[in-house]
Amino acid sequence: MGPTLEDFLMTTDRIDRTVAWEALDSRGRPTVACRVELENGAHGRTVVPSGASTGRHEAHEARDGGTRYGGWGVRSAVAAVNDEYAPLIRGMRASDRAEIDAAVEEHDGEPNLSRLGANAALAVSLATTVAHGAAENRPLWSTLGDPAGGDAGARRATIPMPMINIFSGGAHAGRAVDIQDFLVVPLGAQSFAQALEQVSDVRAHCARLLDDRGGWSALVADEGGLSARLGSNEAALELLAEGIERAGFAPDAMSIAIDVAASQLVDGDDIVLAGQGDRLSVDEWLDVVVGWTERYPLVSIEDVVGEDDWRGSSAATRRMPATQMLGDDLFATNLDRVDRGVSESAANAVLVKVNQAGSVSRAGRVLARAQDAGFATVVSARSGDTEDTWLSDLAVGWGAGQIKVGSTMRSERTAKWNRLLEIEAIDGLPFAGASVLGGTA
Ligand code: 2PG
Ligand code: MG
């Protein structure tokens, strides 16, 4: 199509200027920030998140190495946006996000975006997405189903069920215990606001219990959770179960989820629980976990075995059919891996992180594929996150059943919860409720 009157008057959503710079994430590490400005004056500005328990199959995050910021600098990714992507996408329409994402992916040329970095590609994709919402003067979540978005399409927008971190170990807490995340799922809540209030109460009770046991609840882990060297992984499960009871909730109204992040624990064919001095075969490990599902209200287990252990993942899903078996590093927000997981029944739920994929369109396609296969879906933040709130809008707009953002404190976490509270208060969308969990319970 030739130039339109709108083009002539500079009132279109065509991209005028794209600028990236180096900013900091919640761990104080450098990350890529980006602003996309449109001809009509609207703009989108985003800061890219980053993981600690990063899976091998994730899109590649470019880091500078060297001595600046201990090697974590992202000047090369920033330069890729300013020197290569800015001229590439200039003049394209923010509403054509799928086209923009495809142009960026093609320009990088590597499937995992390793030439210029997935952090560069994602910065452009996210800032464009936010700019589109701003240009339309609509809430961001409502733009996710727009035809040219190329992601999940028109899914029913709902406020997701949160799974909220209470206690941290693994790579998020100096390996205080081996398992990375101990979370609760407020299955009995009738609204998102009530869910958050109930979980805050459970966290407060767990903090008191921890102090009573000689821990120090004033110190928080990477995602705002409690942490302490409890001596065993099961001690953390006990802490949560007791905190839930003291807060007055029945186990089916306030249940437990864990993220084993087992790729961090794999040594050869074994799972090593260094904190408690155990080395177990995968079958022995699964016996332990099955025992936990019998003794605790454990409704969701993430990455129970290593990221390439398809056999172990399928065995776990077979042995715990009533439990949500959630793949994070296993799927790495990658379409081929989700397809394999579906055909081998290697899980019944998919965790979606946009920076594992490298673009909003790619992540949206993965989420839609999981939904179509009848898998449960959980949209997730990273342990190194930022003040941005687009994640909440993506989860709502894509109709993801659940969201995982960390604990109920630290601003990079509460920014996302607060955005969901805002959507519930302003837009009046329904709360997803308990039926969104995977497993046959
Ligand atoms: C995970 C995430 C978020 P990270 O493993 O699910 O908790 O951690 O961002 O470090 O990969
Ligand atoms: Mg995980």
Coordinates of C-alpha atoms and ligand atoms in Angstrom, one line a residue:
M1 CA 0.0 0.0 0.0
G2 CA 1.3 3.5 -0.9
P3 CA 1.4 6.4 1.6
T4 CA -1.9 7.3 3.1
L5 CA -3.2 10.6 4.4
E6 CA -2.4 9.4 7.9
D7 CA 1.1 8.7 6.8
F8 CA 1.3 12.3 5.4
L9 CA 0.0 13.7 8.7
M10 CA 2.3 11.5 10.7
T11 CA -0.6 10.1 12.8
T12 CA 0.0 6.4 12.1
D13 CA 1.4 3.8 14.5
R14 CA 4.6 3.4 12.3
I15 CA 7.8 3.1 14.3
D16 CA 9.8 6.3 14.2
R17 CA 12.6 5.8 16.7
T18 CA 13.9 2.9 18.7
V19 CA 16.5 3.5 21.4
A20 CA 18.1 0.9 23.8
W21 CA 20.3 1.4 26.8
E22 CA 21.8 -0.6 29.6
A23 CA 19.7 -0.7 32.8
L24 CA 19.7 -2.8 36.0
D25 CA 17.5 -5.8 36.9
S26 CA 16.4 -6.7 40.4
R27 CA 19.6 -8.5 41.2
G28 CA 21.6 -5.4 40.2
R29 CA 22.8 -7.0 37.0
P30 CA 22.8 -5.1 33.7
T31 CA 19.9 -5.8 31.3
V32 CA 18.6 -4.3 28.1
A33 CA 16.0 -1.4 28.3
C34 CA 14.3 -0.2 25.2
R35 CA 11.9 2.6 24.1
V36 CA 10.0 2.4 20.8
E37 CA 8.5 5.7 19.7
L38 CA 5.7 5.9 17.1
E39 CA 4.9 8.6 14.6
N40 CA 1.7 9.3 16.4
G41 CA 3.5 10.2 19.6
A42 CA 2.8 7.0 21.5
H43 CA 5.7 5.0 22.9
G44 CA 6.5 1.8 24.8
R45 CA 9.3 1.3 27.2
T46 CA 10.4 -2.0 28.7
V47 CA 13.3 -3.5 30.7
V48 CA 14.1 -7.2 29.9
P49 CA 14.2 -9.8 32.7
S50 CA 16.8 -12.5 33.3
G51 CA 16.9 -15.9 35.0
A52 CA 19.4 -17.5 37.4
S53 CA 18.4 -21.2 36.9
T54 CA 18.7 -20.7 33.1
G55 CA 17.8 -23.8 31.0
R56 CA 20.1 -25.1 28.3
H57 CA 17.4 -24.8 25.7
E58 CA 16.4 -21.2 26.3
A59 CA 17.0 -18.5 23.6
H60 CA 20.5 -17.2 24.0
E61 CA 21.1 -14.2 26.3
A62 CA 24.0 -12.0 25.1
R63 CA 26.5 -11.0 27.8
D64 CA 29.6 -9.0 27.2
G65 CA 32.0 -10.9 29.4
G66 CA 35.2 -9.0 30.5
T67 CA 35.4 -7.1 33.7
R68 CA 32.6 -4.6 33.6
Y69 CA 29.8 -5.7 36.0
G70 CA 31.6 -9.0 36.5
G71 CA 31.0 -9.9 32.8
W72 CA 27.2 -9.4 32.9
G73 CA 27.3 -6.3 30.8
V74 CA 24.9 -6.1 27.8
R75 CA 26.5 -3.3 25.7
S76 CA 26.7 -5.6 22.7
A77 CA 22.9 -6.4 22.9
V78 CA 22.2 -2.7 23.3
A79 CA 24.3 -1.9 20.2
A80 CA 22.4 -4.6 18.3
V81 CA 19.1 -2.8 19.0
N82 CA 20.5 0.7 18.3
D83 CA 22.6 -0.1 15.2
E84 CA 20.7 -3.0 13.6
Y85 CA 17.1 -3.4 14.8
A86 CA 16.3 0.3 15.0
P87 CA 16.8 0.9 11.2
L88 CA 15.3 -2.6 10.4
I89 CA 11.9 -1.9 12.0
R90 CA 11.7 1.9 11.3
G91 CA 8.5 2.5 9.4
M92 CA 6.8 -0.8 10.4
R93 CA 3.5 -0.6 12.3
A94 CA 3.5 -1.4 16.0
S95 CA 0.2 -3.2 15.4
D96 CA 2.0 -5.7 13.1
R97 CA 4.0 -7.2 16.0
A98 CA 4.2 -10.7 14.4
E99 CA 5.8 -9.2 11.3
I100 CA 8.2 -7.2 13.4
D101 CA 9.2 -10.2 15.5
A102 CA 9.6 -12.3 12.4
A103 CA 11.9 -9.6 10.8
V104 CA 14.0 -9.4 13.9
E105 CA 14.3 -13.2 14.1
E106 CA 15.2 -13.5 10.5
H107 CA 17.8 -10.7 10.9
D108 CA 19.5 -12.6 13.8
G109 CA 19.4 -15.8 11.7
E110 CA 20.0 -18.3 14.5
P111 CA 17.0 -20.3 15.8
N112 CA 18.0 -19.4 19.4
L113 CA 18.9 -15.8 18.5
S114 CA 22.5 -16.3 19.5
R115 CA 24.0 -14.0 16.9
L116 CA 22.8 -10.7 18.4
G117 CA 21.2 -12.0 21.6
A118 CA 17.6 -12.9 22.6
N119 CA 17.8 -10.0 25.1
A120 CA 18.2 -7.6 22.2
A121 CA 15.3 -9.2 20.2
L122 CA 13.0 -9.3 23.2
A123 CA 13.6 -5.7 24.1
V124 CA 12.3 -4.7 20.7
S125 CA 9.4 -7.1 20.8
L126 CA 8.2 -6.0 24.2
A127 CA 8.6 -2.3 23.7
T128 CA 6.7 -2.6 20.4
T129 CA 3.9 -4.5 22.2
V130 CA 3.6 -1.8 24.9
A131 CA 3.7 1.0 22.3
H132 CA 0.9 -0.7 20.4
G133 CA -1.3 -0.7 23.5
A134 CA -0.5 2.9 24.2
A135 CA -1.2 4.0 20.7
E136 CA -4.6 2.3 20.8
N137 CA -5.4 3.8 24.2
R138 CA -6.5 0.4 25.3
P139 CA -5.3 -1.7 28.3
L140 CA -2.4 -3.8 27.1
W141 CA -4.1 -7.1 27.9
S142 CA -6.9 -6.4 25.4
T143 CA -4.5 -6.0 22.5
L144 CA -3.0 -9.4 22.8
G145 CA -5.7 -11.0 20.7
D146 CA -5.4 -8.5 17.9
P147 CA -5.2 -10.3 14.5
A148 CA -1.8 -9.0 13.5
G149 CA -0.3 -9.8 16.9
G150 CA 0.4 -13.4 15.7
D151 CA 0.3 -14.9 19.2
A152 CA -2.5 -16.6 21.2
G153 CA -5.3 -15.0 19.3
A154 CA -8.6 -14.2 20.9
R155 CA -8.5 -16.3 24.0
R156 CA -10.9 -15.6 26.9
A157 CA -9.2 -13.0 29.0
T158 CA -9.2 -13.9 32.7
I159 CA -7.2 -13.0 35.8
P160 CA -4.9 -15.9 36.5
M161 CA -4.6 -18.0 39.7
P162 CA -1.3 -16.9 41.3
M163 CA 1.3 -19.4 42.6
I164 CA 3.2 -17.4 45.1
N165 CA 6.7 -18.0 46.5
I166 CA 7.0 -18.3 50.3
F167 CA 10.4 -20.0 50.8
S168 CA 13.4 -20.1 48.4
G169 CA 16.4 -22.3 48.0
G170 CA 18.6 -23.4 45.1
A171 CA 20.1 -20.7 42.9
H172 CA 17.8 -18.0 44.4
A173 CA 19.0 -18.3 47.9
G174 CA 22.6 -19.5 48.1
R175 CA 21.4 -23.1 48.0
A176 CA 20.0 -22.8 51.6
V177 CA 18.1 -26.0 50.7
D178 CA 18.3 -27.8 47.3
I179 CA 14.8 -27.2 45.9
Q180 CA 14.5 -23.7 44.4
D181 CA 10.9 -22.7 45.1
F182 CA 8.3 -23.5 47.7
L183 CA 5.1 -21.7 46.8
V184 CA 1.4 -21.7 47.8
V185 CA -1.6 -21.7 45.5
P186 CA -4.7 -20.1 47.1
L187 CA -7.2 -22.5 45.5
G188 CA -10.1 -21.4 47.8
A189 CA -9.9 -17.7 46.8
Q190 CA -12.8 -16.1 45.0
S191 CA -11.0 -13.1 43.6
F192 CA -7.4 -12.1 42.9
A193 CA -7.5 -9.5 45.6
Q194 CA -8.6 -12.2 48.1
A195 CA -5.9 -14.6 46.8
L196 CA -3.1 -12.0 47.5
E197 CA -4.5 -11.2 50.9
Q198 CA -4.7 -14.8 52.0
V199 CA -1.2 -15.6 50.8
S200 CA 0.3 -12.6 52.5
D201 CA -1.2 -13.9 55.7
V202 CA 0.4 -17.4 55.1
R203 CA 3.7 -15.7 54.5
A204 CA 3.5 -13.8 57.7
H205 CA 2.8 -17.0 59.7
C206 CA 5.6 -18.8 58.0
A207 CA 8.0 -15.9 58.8
R208 CA 7.0 -16.1 62.5
L209 CA 7.6 -19.9 62.5
L210 CA 11.0 -19.4 60.8
D211 CA 12.0 -16.9 63.4
D212 CA 10.9 -19.3 66.2
R213 CA 13.2 -21.9 64.6
G214 CA 16.2 -19.7 64.7
G215 CA 15.9 -18.4 61.1
W216 CA 15.9 -14.7 60.3
S217 CA 12.9 -13.6 58.3
A218 CA 14.2 -10.1 57.7
L219 CA 16.5 -11.5 55.0
V220 CA 14.7 -12.2 51.7
A221 CA 15.8 -14.3 48.7
D222 CA 16.0 -13.2 45.0
E223 CA 12.2 -13.3 44.6
G224 CA 11.2 -11.8 47.9
G225 CA 10.7 -15.2 49.6
L226 CA 12.0 -16.4 53.0
S227 CA 15.0 -18.5 53.3
A228 CA 17.3 -20.3 55.8
R229 CA 19.4 -23.4 56.0
L230 CA 16.7 -25.7 57.3
G231 CA 18.8 -28.9 56.9
S232 CA 16.4 -30.7 54.6
N233 CA 14.0 -30.0 51.8
E234 CA 11.1 -31.6 53.6
A235 CA 11.6 -29.1 56.5
A236 CA 10.6 -26.4 54.1
L237 CA 7.5 -28.3 53.1
E238 CA 6.7 -28.7 56.9
L239 CA 7.2 -25.0 57.4
L240 CA 4.7 -24.2 54.7
A241 CA 2.1 -26.8 55.8
E242 CA 2.3 -25.4 59.4
G243 CA 2.1 -21.8 58.2
I244 CA -1.0 -22.6 56.2
E245 CA -2.6 -24.3 59.2
R246 CA -1.8 -21.5 61.6
A247 CA -3.3 -19.0 59.1
G248 CA -6.5 -21.1 59.4
F249 CA -6.7 -22.5 55.8
A250 CA -7.8 -26.0 54.9
P251 CA -5.2 -27.8 52.7
D252 CA -7.6 -27.8 49.7
A253 CA -8.1 -24.0 50.0
M254 CA -4.4 -23.2 50.3
S255 CA -2.2 -25.8 48.7
I256 CA 1.5 -26.1 48.0
A257 CA 3.6 -26.0 44.8
I258 CA 7.3 -26.6 44.4
D259 CA 9.8 -25.8 41.6
V260 CA 12.6 -28.4 42.0
A261 CA 14.6 -26.8 39.2
A262 CA 16.2 -30.3 39.0
S263 CA 18.5 -29.4 36.1
Q264 CA 20.6 -27.7 38.8
L265 CA 20.7 -30.9 40.9
V266 CA 21.5 -33.5 38.1
D267 CA 24.9 -35.2 38.3
G268 CA 25.2 -37.9 35.6
D269 CA 22.2 -40.1 36.0
D270 CA 21.6 -39.0 39.6
I271 CA 19.8 -36.3 41.5
V272 CA 22.1 -34.8 44.2
L273 CA 20.6 -33.2 47.2
A274 CA 23.8 -31.6 48.5
G275 CA 22.1 -29.8 51.4
Q276 CA 21.0 -33.0 53.0
G277 CA 23.9 -35.2 51.7
D278 CA 21.8 -37.4 49.5
R279 CA 22.5 -38.9 46.0
L280 CA 19.5 -40.6 44.5
S281 CA 18.7 -42.4 41.3
V282 CA 15.8 -40.8 39.4
D283 CA 13.5 -43.6 40.5
E284 CA 14.5 -43.2 44.1
W285 CA 14.0 -39.5 43.8
L286 CA 10.5 -40.0 42.4
D287 CA 9.7 -42.3 45.3
V288 CA 10.6 -39.4 47.7
V289 CA 8.4 -36.9 45.7
V290 CA 5.5 -39.3 45.5
G291 CA 5.7 -39.7 49.3
W292 CA 5.5 -35.9 49.6
T293 CA 2.3 -35.8 47.5
E294 CA 0.8 -38.3 50.0
R295 CA 1.8 -36.3 53.1
Y296 CA 1.4 -32.7 52.0
P297 CA -1.2 -30.8 50.0
L298 CA 1.2 -30.6 47.0
V299 CA -0.7 -29.8 43.9
S300 CA 2.0 -28.7 41.5
I301 CA 5.6 -29.8 40.8
E302 CA 7.8 -28.0 38.4
D303 CA 10.9 -29.5 36.7
V304 CA 11.0 -32.6 38.9
V305 CA 13.8 -34.1 36.9
G306 CA 16.6 -32.7 34.6
E307 CA 15.7 -30.7 31.5
D308 CA 16.6 -33.5 29.1
D309 CA 15.2 -36.4 31.0
W310 CA 12.1 -37.1 28.9
R311 CA 11.8 -40.6 30.3
G312 CA 11.9 -39.4 33.9
S313 CA 9.4 -36.7 33.2
S314 CA 6.9 -39.1 31.6
A315 CA 7.4 -41.5 34.5
A316 CA 6.7 -38.8 37.0
T317 CA 3.6 -37.7 35.2
R318 CA 2.4 -41.3 35.1
R319 CA 3.1 -41.8 38.8
M320 CA 1.4 -38.6 39.9
P321 CA -1.6 -38.2 37.6
A322 CA -3.5 -36.0 40.1
T323 CA -0.7 -33.5 40.4
Q324 CA 0.1 -30.6 38.1
M325 CA 3.4 -31.6 36.5
L326 CA 4.9 -28.4 35.1
G327 CA 7.7 -28.1 32.6
D328 CA 9.9 -25.0 32.7
D329 CA 13.5 -25.9 31.7
L330 CA 12.0 -29.0 30.1
F331 CA 10.1 -26.9 27.6
A332 CA 12.1 -23.7 27.6
T333 CA 9.1 -22.0 25.9
N334 CA 10.0 -23.8 22.7
L335 CA 7.3 -25.1 20.3
D336 CA 9.2 -28.3 19.3
R337 CA 9.8 -29.2 22.9
V338 CA 6.2 -28.6 23.9
D339 CA 5.1 -30.8 21.0
R340 CA 7.4 -33.6 22.2
G341 CA 6.1 -33.2 25.8
V342 CA 2.5 -33.4 24.6
S343 CA 3.1 -36.6 22.5
E344 CA 5.2 -38.3 25.2
S345 CA 2.9 -37.1 28.1
A346 CA 6.0 -35.7 29.8
A347 CA 4.0 -33.2 31.8
N348 CA 0.5 -31.8 31.9
A349 CA 1.4 -28.1 32.2
V350 CA 3.7 -25.6 30.5
L351 CA 5.5 -22.7 32.1
V352 CA 5.9 -19.8 29.7
K353 CA 8.7 -17.2 30.0
V354 CA 9.0 -14.7 27.2
N355 CA 12.7 -14.4 27.4
Q356 CA 13.2 -18.1 27.0
A357 CA 11.5 -17.6 23.6
G358 CA 12.9 -14.2 22.6
S359 CA 9.7 -12.6 21.4
V360 CA 6.1 -12.0 22.5
S361 CA 4.8 -13.7 19.3
R362 CA 6.9 -16.9 19.9
A363 CA 5.9 -17.1 23.5
G364 CA 2.3 -16.6 22.7
R365 CA 2.3 -19.4 20.1
V366 CA 3.8 -21.8 22.7
L367 CA 1.1 -20.9 25.2
A368 CA -1.6 -21.3 22.6
R369 CA -0.2 -24.7 21.6
A370 CA -0.2 -25.8 25.2
Q371 CA -3.8 -24.6 25.7
D372 CA -4.9 -26.4 22.5
A373 CA -3.3 -29.7 23.8
G374 CA -5.3 -29.4 27.0
F375 CA -2.2 -28.6 29.1
A376 CA -2.4 -26.1 31.9
T377 CA -0.5 -22.9 31.4
V378 CA 1.6 -20.8 33.8
V379 CA 3.1 -17.4 32.8
S380 CA 6.2 -16.7 34.8
A381 CA 8.5 -13.8 35.7
R382 CA 12.3 -14.4 36.1
S383 CA 14.3 -14.4 39.3
G384 CA 16.1 -11.3 37.9
D385 CA 13.2 -9.2 37.0
T386 CA 12.3 -5.5 36.6
E387 CA 9.7 -2.9 37.5
D388 CA 7.7 -3.6 34.3
T389 CA 4.2 -4.9 34.5
W390 CA 3.6 -6.2 30.9
L391 CA 3.8 -9.8 32.2
S392 CA 0.5 -9.4 34.0
D393 CA -1.2 -8.1 30.9
L394 CA 0.2 -11.0 28.8
A395 CA -1.1 -13.5 31.2
V396 CA -4.5 -11.9 31.3
G397 CA -4.7 -11.3 27.5
W398 CA -3.5 -14.8 26.6
G399 CA -6.0 -16.4 29.0
A400 CA -3.2 -18.2 30.9
G401 CA -4.6 -20.1 33.8
Q402 CA -1.9 -19.3 36.3
I403 CA 0.9 -16.8 37.0
K404 CA 4.1 -17.1 38.9
V405 CA 5.9 -13.9 39.9
G406 CA 7.8 -14.5 43.1
S407 CA 6.7 -13.6 46.6
T408 CA 4.4 -10.8 48.0
M409 CA 7.2 -8.4 48.5
R410 CA 10.0 -6.5 46.6
S411 CA 8.7 -4.0 44.1
E412 CA 9.6 -5.9 40.9
R413 CA 7.2 -8.6 42.2
T414 CA 4.5 -6.4 43.7
A415 CA 4.5 -4.3 40.4
K416 CA 3.0 -7.4 38.7
W417 CA 0.6 -8.3 41.5
N418 CA -0.5 -4.6 41.7
R419 CA -1.2 -4.5 37.9
L420 CA -3.4 -7.6 38.3
L421 CA -5.3 -5.9 41.2
E422 CA -5.7 -2.9 38.9
I423 CA -7.1 -5.0 36.1
E424 CA -9.5 -6.7 38.5
A425 CA -10.7 -3.4 39.9
I426 CA -10.9 -1.4 36.7
D427 CA -11.8 -3.9 34.0
G428 CA -13.8 -6.3 36.0
L429 CA -12.5 -9.5 34.4
P430 CA -13.3 -12.8 36.0
F431 CA -10.8 -14.6 38.3
A432 CA -9.7 -17.9 36.8
G433 CA -10.3 -19.9 40.1
A434 CA -9.0 -23.4 41.0
S435 CA -10.1 -25.3 37.9
V436 CA -7.0 -24.1 35.9
L437 CA -4.5 -26.5 37.5
G438 CA -3.2 -29.4 35.5
G439 CA -3.6 -33.0 36.7
T440 CA -6.8 -35.0 37.2
A441 CA -7.5 -34.0 40.9
Ligands
2PG1 C1 12.0 -20.5 37.5 C2 12.4 -19.1 37.6 C3 11.4 -18.2 38.3 P1 14.8 -18.3 37.1 O1 12.9 -21.4 37.6 O2 10.8 -20.9 37.4 O3 11.2 -18.7 39.7 O4 13.7 -18.9 38.0 O5 14.3 -17.0 36.5 O6 16.0 -18.2 37.9 O7 15.0 -19.3 36.0
MG2 MG 11.4 -23.1 37.1

